[in-house]
């Protein structure tokens, strides 16, 4: 079987508006037949197309019954990696994940992955486009906005599906075990952070008719999310995509403050006692570290301000007349404090030199009692999971959404975050399936 | 006969005491135990079952 018919848009098209339809569309036989008419006439698909709930997806329903649209969709859904899909990639979600993980999409180079996402939505009868900063926009029912990031960190991890090892000694250099022994696991950059969550959301959005955005630049300057909050009204609820595990819901993130300390001192013999610019930088940083050392060493990391120098440069200038120092620093801010307060305390440690601060990102802590969080607990328990509520010591685009939009929000997505940015990044395909089911259930609950 | 406005009765999973829930309580809702103040989650409505709500766990990363 060649890959192209397998991923044909006509096979996926009936997914619009109804999960049962998506199941029918993903059926291997339907795909092999590549018979859009049969798929569209499937009882479930027809129900979906005629379902009043799908009214908001009028275009999608039309596309289900539109042979031309199905034909057009074929062209844009070829497998990207070549060679066809692994046997385990036998559903629309798994195929889309395989494609998107196969397309390198480090921050700033998301265009090809974004185009594949647009193809997926259009093949399923949904309007989608790439906006001026590169985000994939697929607006529909704003009862929920599903949004995750298209970009990944750099790193070439060969894309392949392997069975999870039977023996922990066979993990192949990693300490992190994911998947039940023997089950298919997809390896590749982004499988966890956050192409897995992105694909779960794209498929759930198509199945339920809610809004979707794939944003760019999350791993660097969050330019996609920043543009989004400036460019659209708040939805009724937001689900941000990052790996929480299919049974986990992330409610909080620390804020983020970063800047560059710079200083210059006159050059002089290194035997002289006066501190130079490099020593001033070190002294300032020691002061900052002390200022934010918690009085109680047992304080959870999430509740601390943590400090991290991330690069340092300095030395004698080319003309030999001065010593320069530059140090990039990052501080994480817990919800109990504000970025302004932390900024002022860090500035107060300066005796000389200056800091060029970047735009800060405030912390966020959502309540577990919102109707959105409730819907997630119900959906996860309904899928047989024990719910985990998480607060993360890092920062995500949810911080930006919470700062601008007054609506309930959580972060959710398949994957073990211990594998974020790791050389052995991988996702059990069953985890993708479960997360997609949970997301679709939540969206139906909210509509 | 019960009505929509009748309070819902349930057993506190920690103390075993019978507690009263709002008539419009929903599955998945978190309530405070009137006995201990513990956060409880409504697991089902038929029969009404409560469990201790999951505690916040700390995780790193995004």
Coordinates of C-alpha atoms in Angstrom, one line a residue:
Chain A
X1 CA 0.0 0.0 0.0
X2 CA 1.4 3.4 -1.0
X3 CA 1.4 6.1 1.5
X4 CA -0.5 8.8 -0.5
X5 CA -3.9 7.0 -0.7
X6 CA -3.4 6.0 2.9
X7 CA -3.4 9.6 4.0
X8 CA -5.9 10.7 1.4
X9 CA -8.0 13.7 2.5
X10 CA -11.1 12.0 1.3
X11 CA -10.6 9.3 3.8
X12 CA -10.2 11.8 6.6
X13 CA -12.8 14.2 5.4
X14 CA -15.7 12.6 7.2
X15 CA -14.0 13.4 10.5
X16 CA -15.4 16.9 10.4
X17 CA -17.9 17.4 13.1
X18 CA -18.1 14.0 14.7
X19 CA -15.8 11.6 16.4
X20 CA -17.5 8.5 15.1
X21 CA -17.0 9.8 11.6
X22 CA -13.4 10.2 12.3
X23 CA -13.2 6.6 13.4
X24 CA -14.8 5.6 10.2
X25 CA -12.4 7.8 8.2
X26 CA -9.4 6.3 9.9
X27 CA -10.5 2.8 9.3
X28 CA -7.8 1.1 7.2
X29 CA -10.3 -0.5 4.8
X30 CA -11.9 2.8 4.1
X31 CA -8.5 4.3 3.4
X32 CA -7.5 1.4 1.1
X33 CA -10.6 1.7 -0.9
X34 CA -10.0 5.4 -1.1
X35 CA -13.7 5.6 -1.7
X36 CA -14.8 9.0 -0.4
X37 CA -18.4 8.3 -1.3
X38 CA -18.6 5.2 0.8
X39 CA -17.0 6.9 3.6
X40 CA -19.2 9.9 3.4
X41 CA -22.3 7.7 3.3
X42 CA -21.3 5.9 6.4
X43 CA -24.2 6.2 8.8
X44 CA -22.1 7.9 11.4
X45 CA -20.5 10.3 9.0
X46 CA -23.9 11.1 7.5
X47 CA -25.2 11.7 11.0
X48 CA -22.3 14.0 11.7
X49 CA -22.9 15.9 8.5
X50 CA -26.6 16.3 9.3
X51 CA -26.1 16.9 13.0
X52 CA -27.5 20.2 14.2
X53 CA -24.5 20.4 16.5
X54 CA -22.3 20.5 13.5
X55 CA -24.1 23.5 12.2
X56 CA -21.2 25.7 13.1
X57 CA -19.1 23.5 10.8
X58 CA -21.2 24.1 7.8
X59 CA -18.3 24.3 5.6
X60 CA -16.9 21.1 7.0
X61 CA -20.2 19.2 6.4
X62 CA -20.3 20.5 2.9
X63 CA -16.8 19.2 2.3
X64 CA -17.7 15.8 3.5
X65 CA -20.2 15.5 0.7
X66 CA -18.1 17.3 -1.9
X67 CA -16.2 14.9 -4.1
X68 CA -14.1 17.8 -5.5
X69 CA -13.0 18.9 -2.1
X70 CA -12.0 15.3 -1.4
X71 CA -10.0 15.1 -4.6
X72 CA -8.3 18.4 -3.9
X73 CA -7.4 17.2 -0.5
X74 CA -5.5 14.2 -1.9
X75 CA -2.9 16.5 -3.3
X76 CA -2.0 18.0 0.0
X77 CA -1.8 15.0 2.2
X78 CA 1.1 13.0 0.8
X79 CA 3.3 11.4 3.4
X80 CA 6.2 13.7 3.9
X81 CA 8.9 11.4 5.2
X82 CA 8.6 9.1 2.2
X83 CA 8.4 5.3 2.2
X84 CA 4.9 5.1 3.6
X85 CA 3.7 4.9 7.1
X86 CA 4.8 2.4 9.7
X87 CA 2.2 -0.2 10.3
X88 CA 1.3 1.2 13.7
X89 CA 0.5 4.6 12.2
X90 CA -3.0 3.5 11.2
X91 CA -5.3 6.4 12.3
X92 CA -5.6 10.0 11.1
X93 CA -4.0 11.2 14.3
X94 CA -1.1 8.7 14.1
X95 CA -0.4 9.5 10.5
X96 CA -0.5 13.3 11.1
X97 CA 1.9 12.9 14.0
X98 CA 4.3 10.8 11.9
X99 CA 4.2 13.4 9.2
X100 CA 4.7 16.4 11.5
X101 CA 7.5 14.8 13.4
X102 CA 9.2 13.9 10.1
X103 CA 9.2 17.6 9.1
X104 CA 11.9 19.5 11.0
X105 CA 10.3 22.6 12.6
X106 CA 12.8 24.3 14.9
X107 CA 11.7 27.8 15.9
X108 CA 11.8 30.1 12.9
X109 CA 11.5 27.2 10.4
X110 CA 8.0 26.2 11.0
X111 CA 6.6 26.9 7.5
X112 CA 6.6 23.4 6.1
X113 CA 5.0 21.9 9.2
X114 CA 2.4 24.7 9.2
X115 CA 1.5 23.9 5.6
X116 CA 1.0 20.3 6.5
X117 CA -1.4 21.3 9.3
X118 CA -3.3 23.6 7.0
X119 CA -3.6 20.6 4.5
X120 CA -5.0 18.5 7.3
X121 CA -7.7 21.0 8.2
X122 CA -8.6 21.7 4.6
X123 CA -8.8 18.0 3.8
X124 CA -11.3 17.7 6.6
X125 CA -13.4 20.6 5.3
X126 CA -12.2 23.2 7.7
X127 CA -11.0 26.6 6.7
X128 CA -7.4 27.2 7.8
X129 CA -4.6 29.6 6.9
X130 CA -1.2 30.8 7.9
X131 CA -1.2 34.2 9.5
X132 CA 1.3 37.0 9.2
X133 CA 3.6 35.6 11.8
X134 CA 3.3 32.0 10.7
X135 CA 0.6 30.7 13.0
X136 CA -1.9 28.1 11.7
X137 CA -5.4 29.6 12.3
X138 CA -8.5 27.4 12.1
X139 CA -11.3 29.3 13.8
X140 CA -14.6 27.6 14.5
X141 CA -16.6 27.3 17.7
X142 CA -14.9 29.4 20.3
X143 CA -16.5 27.4 23.2
X144 CA -12.9 26.1 23.3
X145 CA -9.7 27.2 21.7
X146 CA -7.2 24.4 21.3
X147 CA -3.8 25.7 20.8
X148 CA -0.3 24.3 20.8
X149 CA 3.0 25.2 19.3
X150 CA 4.3 24.1 15.9
X151 CA 8.0 24.7 16.6
X152 CA 10.4 22.4 18.4
X153 CA 13.8 22.8 19.8
X154 CA 16.6 21.8 17.4
X155 CA 17.8 18.2 17.2
X156 CA 17.8 15.4 14.7
X157 CA 16.3 12.3 16.1
X158 CA 15.6 9.6 13.5
X159 CA 11.9 9.2 13.1
X160 CA 10.8 5.6 13.6
X161 CA 8.3 3.5 15.4
X162 CA 9.8 1.0 17.8
X163 CA 8.2 -1.4 20.3
X164 CA 8.7 -0.3 23.9
X165 CA 11.3 -2.7 25.3
X166 CA 10.3 -5.6 27.5
X167 CA 13.3 -5.2 29.8
X168 CA 14.3 -1.9 31.5
X169 CA 17.9 -2.8 30.7
X170 CA 17.0 -2.4 27.0
X171 CA 16.0 1.3 27.2
X172 CA 19.0 2.2 25.1
X173 CA 20.7 4.8 27.2
X174 CA 17.7 6.5 28.7
X175 CA 16.4 6.4 32.2
X176 CA 12.9 7.2 31.3
X177 CA 10.5 4.4 30.6
X178 CA 7.4 5.1 28.5
X179 CA 4.9 2.7 27.1
X180 CA 3.9 -0.8 28.0
X181 CA 6.4 -3.5 26.8
X182 CA 5.9 -4.2 23.1
X183 CA 3.6 -1.3 22.3
X184 CA 4.5 1.0 19.5
X185 CA 6.4 4.2 20.4
X186 CA 7.1 7.0 17.9
X187 CA 10.6 8.4 18.2
X188 CA 11.5 11.9 16.9
X189 CA 12.1 15.5 17.8
X190 CA 8.8 17.1 18.9
X191 CA 7.0 13.8 19.6
X192 CA 6.5 15.0 23.1
X193 CA 7.2 18.8 23.0
X194 CA 4.9 19.6 21.6
X195 CA 4.0 17.9 18.2
X196 CA 2.1 15.2 20.1
X197 CA -0.1 17.7 21.9
X198 CA -0.5 19.7 18.7
X199 CA -1.7 16.7 16.7
X200 CA -4.1 15.6 19.5
X201 CA -5.6 19.1 19.4
X202 CA -5.8 19.3 15.6
X203 CA -7.7 15.9 15.4
X204 CA -10.0 16.8 18.4
X205 CA -10.7 20.2 16.8
X206 CA -11.7 18.5 13.6
X207 CA -13.8 15.9 15.4
X208 CA -15.7 18.4 17.5
X209 CA -15.7 21.7 15.5
X210 CA -13.9 23.9 18.0
X211 CA -11.3 26.5 17.2
X212 CA -7.6 25.7 16.7
X213 CA -4.4 27.6 16.5
X214 CA -0.9 26.2 16.0
X215 CA 1.5 28.9 17.2
X216 CA 5.1 29.5 16.2
X217 CA 8.1 30.5 18.3
X218 CA 7.1 29.1 21.6
X219 CA 10.6 27.7 22.3
X220 CA 12.2 31.2 21.8
X221 CA 10.2 34.4 22.0
X222 CA 6.6 33.1 21.9
X223 CA 6.0 35.5 19.0
X224 CA 3.1 33.3 17.8
X225 CA 1.2 33.5 21.1
X226 CA 2.0 37.2 21.5
X227 CA 0.5 37.9 18.1
X228 CA -2.5 35.7 18.8
X229 CA -3.5 37.5 22.0
X230 CA -3.2 40.8 20.2
X231 CA -5.0 39.7 17.1
X232 CA -8.2 37.9 18.3
X233 CA -10.8 38.1 21.1
X234 CA -10.7 35.8 24.0
X235 CA -12.4 32.5 23.5
X236 CA -14.7 31.0 26.1
X237 CA -12.0 28.6 27.3
X238 CA -8.4 27.8 26.3
X239 CA -6.6 24.5 26.3
X240 CA -2.9 25.1 25.7
X241 CA -0.9 22.1 24.4
X242 CA 2.1 20.9 26.2
X243 CA 2.9 17.4 27.5
X244 CA 1.1 16.8 30.8
X245 CA 0.6 13.1 30.2
X246 CA -2.8 11.9 29.0
X247 CA -4.0 11.7 32.6
X248 CA -2.5 14.9 33.8
X249 CA -3.8 18.5 33.7
X250 CA -1.4 21.4 34.2
X251 CA -2.9 24.4 36.1
X252 CA 0.1 26.5 36.9
X253 CA 3.4 27.8 35.5
X254 CA 6.0 30.1 37.0
X255 CA 6.6 33.4 35.3
X256 CA 9.8 34.4 33.5
X257 CA 12.1 37.3 33.7
X258 CA 15.3 37.5 31.6
X259 CA 17.9 40.1 30.9
X260 CA 21.5 40.8 30.1
X261 CA 23.8 42.4 32.6
X262 CA 26.5 44.6 30.9
X263 CA 29.4 46.5 32.4
X264 CA 32.7 48.0 31.4
X265 CA 35.7 48.9 33.5
X266 CA 39.0 50.5 32.7
X267 CA 41.7 48.1 31.8
X268 CA 44.6 47.6 34.3
X269 CA 47.2 45.1 35.4
X270 CA 45.5 42.0 36.7
X271 CA 47.5 42.3 39.9
X272 CA 45.6 45.4 40.9
X273 CA 43.0 45.0 43.6
X274 CA 40.2 47.0 42.1
X275 CA 37.4 44.8 40.7
X276 CA 36.9 44.8 37.0
X277 CA 33.7 44.5 35.0
X278 CA 33.8 40.7 35.2
X279 CA 34.0 40.7 39.0
X280 CA 31.2 43.3 39.1
X281 CA 29.0 40.9 37.1
X282 CA 29.9 38.0 39.4
X283 CA 29.2 40.1 42.5
X284 CA 25.8 41.3 41.2
X285 CA 24.8 37.7 40.4
X286 CA 25.9 36.5 43.9
X287 CA 23.7 39.2 45.4
X288 CA 20.7 38.2 43.2
X289 CA 21.1 34.5 44.2
X290 CA 21.2 35.4 47.9
X291 CA 18.2 37.7 47.6
X292 CA 16.1 34.9 46.3
X293 CA 17.4 32.0 48.4
X294 CA 14.3 30.8 50.3
X295 CA 14.5 30.9 54.1
X296 CA 13.1 27.4 54.3
X297 CA 15.2 25.0 52.2
X298 CA 12.1 22.7 51.9
X299 CA 10.2 25.3 49.9
X300 CA 8.8 23.6 46.8
X301 CA 10.6 24.8 43.6
X302 CA 7.3 26.0 42.2
X303 CA 7.0 28.5 45.1
X304 CA 10.6 29.8 44.8
X305 CA 12.2 32.5 42.6
X306 CA 15.0 30.5 41.0
X307 CA 17.9 32.2 39.3
X308 CA 20.0 30.9 36.4
X309 CA 22.9 32.5 34.5
X310 CA 22.6 31.1 30.9
X311 CA 25.7 32.6 29.2
X312 CA 28.6 34.9 30.1
X313 CA 31.0 36.8 27.9
X314 CA 33.8 39.2 28.6
X315 CA 37.4 40.2 28.6
X316 CA 39.7 42.9 27.3
X317 CA 38.3 45.0 24.5
X318 CA 40.0 44.9 21.1
X319 CA 41.7 48.3 21.7
X320 CA 43.0 47.1 25.1
X321 CA 41.6 50.0 27.0
X322 CA 38.7 48.4 28.8
X323 CA 37.3 45.2 30.3
X324 CA 33.8 44.3 29.3
X325 CA 31.3 41.8 30.8
X326 CA 28.0 40.6 29.6
X327 CA 25.9 37.9 31.3
X328 CA 22.5 36.6 30.2
X329 CA 20.3 35.6 33.2
X330 CA 16.9 34.1 33.7
X331 CA 14.7 34.2 36.8
X332 CA 11.5 32.1 37.3
X333 CA 8.8 33.8 39.3
X334 CA 6.2 31.9 41.4
X335 CA 2.5 33.0 41.4
X336 CA 2.9 34.4 44.9
X337 CA 5.2 37.1 43.6
X338 CA 5.0 39.5 40.6
X339 CA 7.6 39.9 37.9
X340 CA 7.8 43.6 38.8
X341 CA 8.7 42.8 42.4
X342 CA 11.4 40.4 41.3
X343 CA 12.7 42.9 38.8
X344 CA 13.0 45.5 41.5
X345 CA 14.8 43.2 43.9
X346 CA 17.3 42.1 41.2
X347 CA 17.9 45.7 40.3
X348 CA 18.5 46.6 43.9
X349 CA 21.5 44.3 44.0
X350 CA 23.3 46.4 41.3
X351 CA 26.2 48.6 42.5
X352 CA 27.5 49.2 39.0
X353 CA 26.7 48.2 35.5
X354 CA 23.1 47.8 34.2
X355 CA 20.7 45.2 33.1
X356 CA 18.7 45.2 29.9
X357 CA 15.5 43.4 30.8
X358 CA 13.3 41.7 28.2
X359 CA 9.5 41.7 28.2
X360 CA 8.6 39.6 31.3
X361 CA 6.1 36.8 31.3
X362 CA 3.8 36.8 34.4
X363 CA 3.1 33.5 36.4
X364 CA -0.2 31.8 36.1
X365 CA -2.1 29.5 38.5
X366 CA -5.6 28.4 37.5
X367 CA -8.2 27.0 39.8
X368 CA -9.0 23.3 39.7
X369 CA -12.6 24.3 40.2
X370 CA -13.3 25.8 36.8
X371 CA -15.8 24.0 34.6
X372 CA -13.0 23.4 32.2
X373 CA -10.9 21.6 34.8
X374 CA -13.9 19.7 35.9
X375 CA -14.5 18.5 32.3
X376 CA -11.0 17.3 32.1
X377 CA -11.3 15.3 35.3
X378 CA -14.5 13.7 34.0
X379 CA -13.0 12.9 30.6
X380 CA -9.8 11.4 32.1
X381 CA -11.7 9.3 34.6
X382 CA -14.1 8.2 31.8
X383 CA -11.1 7.0 29.8
X384 CA -9.9 4.9 32.8
X385 CA -7.3 7.3 34.2
X386 CA -6.4 8.5 37.7
X387 CA -6.3 12.3 37.4
X388 CA -3.1 14.2 38.1
X389 CA -3.2 17.9 38.6
X390 CA 0.2 19.6 37.9
X391 CA 2.0 22.8 38.5
X392 CA 5.1 23.2 36.4
X393 CA 8.3 25.0 37.3
X394 CA 8.8 26.2 33.8
X395 CA 6.8 28.7 31.7
X396 CA 4.6 28.3 28.7
X397 CA 2.4 30.2 26.3
X398 CA -0.5 29.7 28.8
X399 CA 1.2 32.4 30.9
X400 CA 0.6 34.9 28.0
X401 CA -3.0 33.8 27.4
X402 CA -3.8 34.1 31.1
X403 CA -2.4 37.6 31.2
X404 CA -4.6 38.8 28.4
X405 CA -7.7 36.6 28.4
X406 CA -10.1 36.3 31.3
X407 CA -11.4 32.8 30.6
X408 CA -10.8 29.4 32.2
X409 CA -7.7 27.6 30.8
X410 CA -5.5 24.6 31.4
X411 CA -2.6 23.0 29.7
X412 CA -2.9 19.5 28.4
X413 CA -1.3 17.0 26.1
X414 CA 0.2 13.6 25.7
X415 CA 3.8 12.8 26.6
X416 CA 6.2 12.5 29.5
X417 CA 7.7 15.9 30.0
X418 CA 10.9 14.3 31.3
X419 CA 11.6 13.8 27.6
X420 CA 11.1 17.5 26.6
X421 CA 14.1 18.5 24.5
X422 CA 15.8 15.2 25.2
X423 CA 17.8 13.1 22.7
X424 CA 15.5 10.2 23.3
X425 CA 12.2 12.1 22.8
X426 CA 9.4 9.6 22.1
X427 CA 5.7 9.1 22.5
X428 CA 3.7 5.8 22.9
X429 CA 1.1 6.0 20.2
X430 CA -1.6 4.8 22.7
X431 CA -0.8 7.9 24.7
X432 CA -1.7 10.0 21.6
X433 CA -4.9 8.1 21.2
X434 CA -6.0 8.5 24.8
X435 CA -5.2 12.2 24.9
X436 CA -7.1 12.8 21.7
X437 CA -10.2 11.0 23.2
X438 CA -9.9 13.1 26.3
X439 CA -9.7 16.4 24.4
X440 CA -12.6 15.5 22.2
X441 CA -14.7 14.6 25.2
X442 CA -13.9 17.9 26.9
X443 CA -14.7 19.9 23.8
X444 CA -18.1 18.1 23.4
X445 CA -18.8 18.8 27.1
X446 CA -18.1 22.5 26.5
X447 CA -20.1 22.9 23.3
Chain B
X1 CA -40.1 11.9 45.6
X2 CA -37.0 14.0 45.1
X3 CA -36.9 17.3 43.2
X4 CA -34.2 19.2 41.5
X5 CA -33.9 21.4 44.5
X6 CA -33.5 18.7 47.1
X7 CA -30.0 18.6 48.5
X8 CA -27.9 15.6 47.6
X9 CA -26.6 13.4 50.5
X10 CA -23.3 11.6 50.3
X11 CA -20.8 9.9 52.6
X12 CA -17.7 11.8 53.5
X13 CA -14.9 9.4 52.4
X14 CA -12.6 10.5 55.2
X15 CA -14.9 10.6 58.2
X16 CA -17.8 8.4 57.0
X17 CA -20.3 11.1 58.1
X18 CA -23.2 11.9 55.8
X19 CA -22.8 15.3 54.2
X20 CA -25.0 17.5 52.2
X21 CA -24.1 18.6 48.7
X22 CA -25.8 21.3 46.5
X23 CA -28.7 20.1 44.5
X24 CA -27.1 21.0 41.3
X25 CA -23.8 19.3 42.0
X26 CA -22.0 17.9 39.0
X27 CA -19.7 14.9 38.4
X28 CA -16.1 16.1 38.6
X29 CA -17.0 19.1 40.8
X30 CA -14.7 19.8 43.7
X31 CA -16.3 20.7 47.0
X32 CA -15.0 21.3 50.5
X33 CA -16.0 18.8 53.2
X34 CA -18.1 20.6 55.7
X35 CA -16.6 18.2 58.3
X36 CA -12.9 18.4 57.7
X37 CA -12.5 21.1 55.0
X38 CA -10.8 18.6 52.8
X39 CA -11.3 19.1 49.1
X40 CA -13.5 16.3 47.8
X41 CA -14.3 15.4 44.2
X42 CA -17.7 14.1 43.0
X43 CA -16.8 10.9 41.2
X44 CA -20.4 9.8 40.4
X45 CA -24.0 10.9 41.0
X46 CA -25.7 7.5 40.9
X47 CA -24.8 6.5 43.5
X48 CA -23.3 9.7 44.8
X49 CA -19.6 9.0 45.5
X50 CA -16.9 11.3 46.8
X51 CA -13.2 10.9 46.8
X52 CA -10.4 13.1 48.0
X53 CA -9.6 15.5 45.2
X54 CA -6.2 15.0 43.6
X55 CA -3.5 17.2 45.1
X56 CA -1.3 19.4 43.0
X57 CA 1.9 17.8 42.0
X58 CA 5.0 19.6 41.0
X59 CA 6.6 18.9 37.6
X60 CA 9.4 20.7 35.7
X61 CA 9.4 22.0 32.2
X62 CA 6.8 23.4 30.0

